[in-house]
mmCIF file of C-alpha atoms in Angstrom:
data_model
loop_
_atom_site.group_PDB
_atom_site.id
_atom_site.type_symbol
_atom_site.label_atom_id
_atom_site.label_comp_id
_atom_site.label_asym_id
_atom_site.label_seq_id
_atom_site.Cartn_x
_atom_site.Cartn_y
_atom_site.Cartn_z
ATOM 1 C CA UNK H 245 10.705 -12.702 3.358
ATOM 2 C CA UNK H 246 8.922 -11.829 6.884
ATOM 3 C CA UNK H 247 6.584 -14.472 7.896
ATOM 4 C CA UNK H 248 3.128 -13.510 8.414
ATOM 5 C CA UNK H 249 4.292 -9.905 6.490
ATOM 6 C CA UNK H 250 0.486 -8.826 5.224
ATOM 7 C CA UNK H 251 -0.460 -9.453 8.868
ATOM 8 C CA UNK H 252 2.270 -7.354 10.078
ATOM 9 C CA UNK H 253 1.395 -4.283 7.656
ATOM 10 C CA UNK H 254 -2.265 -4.127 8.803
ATOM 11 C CA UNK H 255 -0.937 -4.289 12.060
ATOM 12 C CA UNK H 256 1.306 -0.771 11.991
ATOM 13 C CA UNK H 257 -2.205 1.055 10.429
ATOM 14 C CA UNK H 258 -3.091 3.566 12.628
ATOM 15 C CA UNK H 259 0.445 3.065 14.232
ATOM 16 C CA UNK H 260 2.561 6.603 15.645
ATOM 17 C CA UNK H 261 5.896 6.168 13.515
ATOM 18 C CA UNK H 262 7.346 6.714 16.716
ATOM 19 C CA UNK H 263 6.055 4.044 18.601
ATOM 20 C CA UNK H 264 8.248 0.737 19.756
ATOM 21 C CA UNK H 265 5.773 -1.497 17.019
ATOM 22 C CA UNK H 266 6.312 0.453 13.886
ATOM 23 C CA UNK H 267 10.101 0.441 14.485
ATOM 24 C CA UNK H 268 10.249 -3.067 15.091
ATOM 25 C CA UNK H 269 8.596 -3.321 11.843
ATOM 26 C CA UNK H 270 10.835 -1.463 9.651
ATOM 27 C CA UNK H 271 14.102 -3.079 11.655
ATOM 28 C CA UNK H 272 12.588 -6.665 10.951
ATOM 29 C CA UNK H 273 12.492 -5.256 7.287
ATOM 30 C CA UNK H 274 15.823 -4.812 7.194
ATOM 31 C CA UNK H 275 16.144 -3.016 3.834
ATOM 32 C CA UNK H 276 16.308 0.438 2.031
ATOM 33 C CA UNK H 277 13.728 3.066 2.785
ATOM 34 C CA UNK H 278 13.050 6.180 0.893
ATOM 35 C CA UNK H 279 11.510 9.038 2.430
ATOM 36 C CA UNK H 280 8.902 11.556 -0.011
ATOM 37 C CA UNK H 281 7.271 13.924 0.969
ATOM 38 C CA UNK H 282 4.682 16.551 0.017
ATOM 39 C CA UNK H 283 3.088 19.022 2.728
ATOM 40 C CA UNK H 284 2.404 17.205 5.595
ATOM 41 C CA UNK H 285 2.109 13.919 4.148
ATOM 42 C CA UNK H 286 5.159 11.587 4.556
ATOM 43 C CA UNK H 287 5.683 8.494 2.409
ATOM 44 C CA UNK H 288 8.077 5.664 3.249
ATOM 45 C CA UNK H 289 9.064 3.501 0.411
ATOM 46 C CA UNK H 290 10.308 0.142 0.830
ATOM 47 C CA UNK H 291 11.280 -1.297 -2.585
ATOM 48 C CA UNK H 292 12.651 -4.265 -2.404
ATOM 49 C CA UNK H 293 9.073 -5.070 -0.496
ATOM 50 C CA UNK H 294 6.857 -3.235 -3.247
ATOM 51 C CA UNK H 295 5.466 -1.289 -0.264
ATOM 52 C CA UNK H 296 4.426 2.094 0.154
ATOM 53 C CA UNK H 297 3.742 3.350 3.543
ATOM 54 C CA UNK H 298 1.593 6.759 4.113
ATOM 55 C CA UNK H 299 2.196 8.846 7.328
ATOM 56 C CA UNK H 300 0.015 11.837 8.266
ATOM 57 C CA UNK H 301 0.179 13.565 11.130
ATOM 58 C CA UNK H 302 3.325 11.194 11.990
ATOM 59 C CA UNK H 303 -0.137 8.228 12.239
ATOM 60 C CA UNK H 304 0.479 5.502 9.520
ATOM 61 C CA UNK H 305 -2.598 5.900 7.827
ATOM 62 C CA UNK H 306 -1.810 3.905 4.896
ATOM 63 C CA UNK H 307 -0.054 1.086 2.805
ATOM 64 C CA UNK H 308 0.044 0.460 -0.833
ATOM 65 C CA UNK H 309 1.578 -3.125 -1.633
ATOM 66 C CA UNK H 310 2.609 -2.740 -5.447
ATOM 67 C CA UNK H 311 2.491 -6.425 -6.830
ATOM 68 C CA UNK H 312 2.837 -5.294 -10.882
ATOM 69 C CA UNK H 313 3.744 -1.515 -10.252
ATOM 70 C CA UNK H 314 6.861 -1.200 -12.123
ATOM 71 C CA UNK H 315 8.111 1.758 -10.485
ATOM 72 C CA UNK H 316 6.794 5.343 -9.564
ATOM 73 C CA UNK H 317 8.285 8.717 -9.656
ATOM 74 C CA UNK H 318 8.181 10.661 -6.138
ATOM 75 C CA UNK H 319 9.925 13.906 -4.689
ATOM 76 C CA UNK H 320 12.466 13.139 -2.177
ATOM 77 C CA UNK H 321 12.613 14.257 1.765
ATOM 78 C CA UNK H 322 15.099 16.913 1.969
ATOM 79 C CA UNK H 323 15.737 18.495 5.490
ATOM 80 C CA UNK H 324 17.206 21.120 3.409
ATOM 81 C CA UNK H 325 14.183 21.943 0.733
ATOM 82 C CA UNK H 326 12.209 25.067 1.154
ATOM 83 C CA UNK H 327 9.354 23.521 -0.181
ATOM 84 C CA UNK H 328 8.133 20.297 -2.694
ATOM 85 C CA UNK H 329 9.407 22.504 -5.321
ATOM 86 C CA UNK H 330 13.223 22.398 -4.493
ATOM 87 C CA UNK H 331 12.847 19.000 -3.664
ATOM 88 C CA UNK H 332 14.436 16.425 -6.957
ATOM 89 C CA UNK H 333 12.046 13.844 -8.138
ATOM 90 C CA UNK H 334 13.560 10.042 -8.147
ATOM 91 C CA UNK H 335 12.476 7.342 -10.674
ATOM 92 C CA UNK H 336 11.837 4.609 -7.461
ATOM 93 C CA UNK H 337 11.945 1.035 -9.036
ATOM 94 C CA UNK H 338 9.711 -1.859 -6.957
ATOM 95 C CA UNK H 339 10.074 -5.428 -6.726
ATOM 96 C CA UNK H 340 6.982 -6.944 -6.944
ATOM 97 C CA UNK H 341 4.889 -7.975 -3.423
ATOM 98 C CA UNK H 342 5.045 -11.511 -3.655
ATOM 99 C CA UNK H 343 3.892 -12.931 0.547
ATOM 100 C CA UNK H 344 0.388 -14.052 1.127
ATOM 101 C CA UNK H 345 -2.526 -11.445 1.488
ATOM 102 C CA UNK H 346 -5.227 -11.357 3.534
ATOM 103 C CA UNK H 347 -6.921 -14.979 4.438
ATOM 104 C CA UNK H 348 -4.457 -16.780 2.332
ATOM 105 C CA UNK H 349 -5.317 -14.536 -0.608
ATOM 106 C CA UNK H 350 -2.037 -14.842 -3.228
ATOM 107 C CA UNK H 351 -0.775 -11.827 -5.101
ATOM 108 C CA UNK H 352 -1.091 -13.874 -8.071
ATOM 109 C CA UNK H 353 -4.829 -15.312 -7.758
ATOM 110 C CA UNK H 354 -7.391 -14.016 -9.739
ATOM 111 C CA UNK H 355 -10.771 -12.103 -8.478
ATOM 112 C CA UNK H 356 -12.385 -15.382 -8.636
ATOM 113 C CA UNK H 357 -10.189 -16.749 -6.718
ATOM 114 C CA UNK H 358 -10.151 -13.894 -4.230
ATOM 115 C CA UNK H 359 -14.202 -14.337 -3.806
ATOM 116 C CA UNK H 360 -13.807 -17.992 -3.359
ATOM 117 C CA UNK H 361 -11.516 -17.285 -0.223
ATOM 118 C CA UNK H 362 -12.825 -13.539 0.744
ATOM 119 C CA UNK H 363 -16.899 -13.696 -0.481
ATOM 120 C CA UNK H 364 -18.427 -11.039 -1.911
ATOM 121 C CA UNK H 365 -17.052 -7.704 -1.376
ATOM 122 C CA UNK H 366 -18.190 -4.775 0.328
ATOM 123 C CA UNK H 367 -18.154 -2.652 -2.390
ATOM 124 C CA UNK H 368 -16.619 -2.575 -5.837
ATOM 125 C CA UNK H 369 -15.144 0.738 -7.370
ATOM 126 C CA UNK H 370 -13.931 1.194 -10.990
ATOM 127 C CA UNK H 371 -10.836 3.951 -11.737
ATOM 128 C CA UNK H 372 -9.013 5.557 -14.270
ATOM 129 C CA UNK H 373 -6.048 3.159 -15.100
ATOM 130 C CA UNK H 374 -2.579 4.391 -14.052
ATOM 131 C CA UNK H 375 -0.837 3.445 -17.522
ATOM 132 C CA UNK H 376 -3.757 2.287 -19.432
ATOM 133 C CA UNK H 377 -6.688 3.508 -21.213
ATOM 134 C CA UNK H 378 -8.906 0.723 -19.620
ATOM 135 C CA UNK H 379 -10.511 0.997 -16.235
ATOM 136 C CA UNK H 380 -9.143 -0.611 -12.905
ATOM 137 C CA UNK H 381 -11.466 -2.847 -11.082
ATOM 138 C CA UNK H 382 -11.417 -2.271 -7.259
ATOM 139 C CA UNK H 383 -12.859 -5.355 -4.454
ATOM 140 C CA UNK H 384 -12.864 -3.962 -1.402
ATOM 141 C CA UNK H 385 -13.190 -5.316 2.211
ATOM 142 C CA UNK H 386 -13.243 -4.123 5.728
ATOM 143 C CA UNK H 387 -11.773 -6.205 8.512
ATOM 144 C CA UNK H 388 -11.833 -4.350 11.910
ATOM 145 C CA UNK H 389 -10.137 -1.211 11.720
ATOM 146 C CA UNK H 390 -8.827 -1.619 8.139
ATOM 147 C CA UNK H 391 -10.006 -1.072 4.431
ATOM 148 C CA UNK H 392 -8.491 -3.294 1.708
ATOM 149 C CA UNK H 393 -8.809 -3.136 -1.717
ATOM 150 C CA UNK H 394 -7.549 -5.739 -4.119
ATOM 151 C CA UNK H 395 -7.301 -3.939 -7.708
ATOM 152 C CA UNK H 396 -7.357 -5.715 -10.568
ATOM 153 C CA UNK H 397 -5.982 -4.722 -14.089
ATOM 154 C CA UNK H 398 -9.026 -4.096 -16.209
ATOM 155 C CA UNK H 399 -11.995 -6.575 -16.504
ATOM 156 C CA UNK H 400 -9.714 -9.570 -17.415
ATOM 157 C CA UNK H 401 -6.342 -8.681 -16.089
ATOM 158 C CA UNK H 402 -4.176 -9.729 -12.832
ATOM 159 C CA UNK H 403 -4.145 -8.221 -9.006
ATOM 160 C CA UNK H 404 -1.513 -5.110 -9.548
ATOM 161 C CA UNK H 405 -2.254 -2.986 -6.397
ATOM 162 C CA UNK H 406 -3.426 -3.642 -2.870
ATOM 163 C CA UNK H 407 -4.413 -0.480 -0.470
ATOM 164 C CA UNK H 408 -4.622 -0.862 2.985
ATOM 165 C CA UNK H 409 -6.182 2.091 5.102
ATOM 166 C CA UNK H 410 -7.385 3.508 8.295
ATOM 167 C CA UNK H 411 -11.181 3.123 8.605
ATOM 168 C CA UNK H 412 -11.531 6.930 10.168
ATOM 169 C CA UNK H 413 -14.719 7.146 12.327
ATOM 170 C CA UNK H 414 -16.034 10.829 12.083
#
């Protein structure tokens, strides 16, 4: 594992995938990477890291750290596709994120944990459950530049998913 990896991801947000940081970052990786794509967007996959990179506009504007996301179904990057439509869909298995968070924040604590170390969030958000019928709790926090939400399973259940993002000033 990277040292310091969580601090390294919110480091390449707002990042040109071109740029001498962001390729240091996927070399120091030093794993498979899957390219989807739909429209302009751009997402690089990085399984073995349960992380999910999000490029618009060839900025990283996002990164989704899957910590119980079993695996997700995307449409390959073809140079050869028309369109999203002739593009195959892949079944993309990811091992879970396992590094340290944010502030010493584990992907394994709970939310109590995570106010003990983080406070009180900024806001909290409840969504539709990918696979479930009950709602996913949301914490989220701004540091600097960045958004991150810690989502929780439910009322009861573990961390699954943690978003990173772009704070855009309009």
């Amino acid at each position: 594992m990277i040292p310091n990896l969580f601090d390294r991801i919110t480091g390449i947000i707002g990042e040109p995938i071109e740029s001498d940081f962001f390729r240091a970052f996927v070399s120091d990786l030093n794993t498979q990477q899957i390219e989807t794509q739909i429209g302009d967007a751009l997402d690089i996959l990085f399984p073995d890291y349960g992380l999910e990179i999000d490029v618009q506009e060839n900025i990283v504007r996002s990164a989704a750290i899957h910590i119980n996301t079993p695996s997700v179904n995307r449409r390959l990057k073809l140079p050869s596709a028309a369109n999203c439509i002739d593009t195959p869909s892949k079944h993309i298995v990811f091992k879970p994120y396992t590094a340290a968070l944010l502030s010493g924040v584990l992907p394994t604590d709970s939310r109590q944990t995570l106010f003990q170390k983080l406070g009180n969030p900024l806001r909290t958000r409840k969504s539709p459950g990918a696979l479930k019928s009950e709602w996913d709790i949301k914490y989220i926090y701004e540091v600097d530049k960045i958004r991150i939400s810690f989502c929780f399973e439910g009322e009861s259940g573990p961390m699954d998913l943690v978003s990173v993002w772009l704070i855009r000033s309009y």
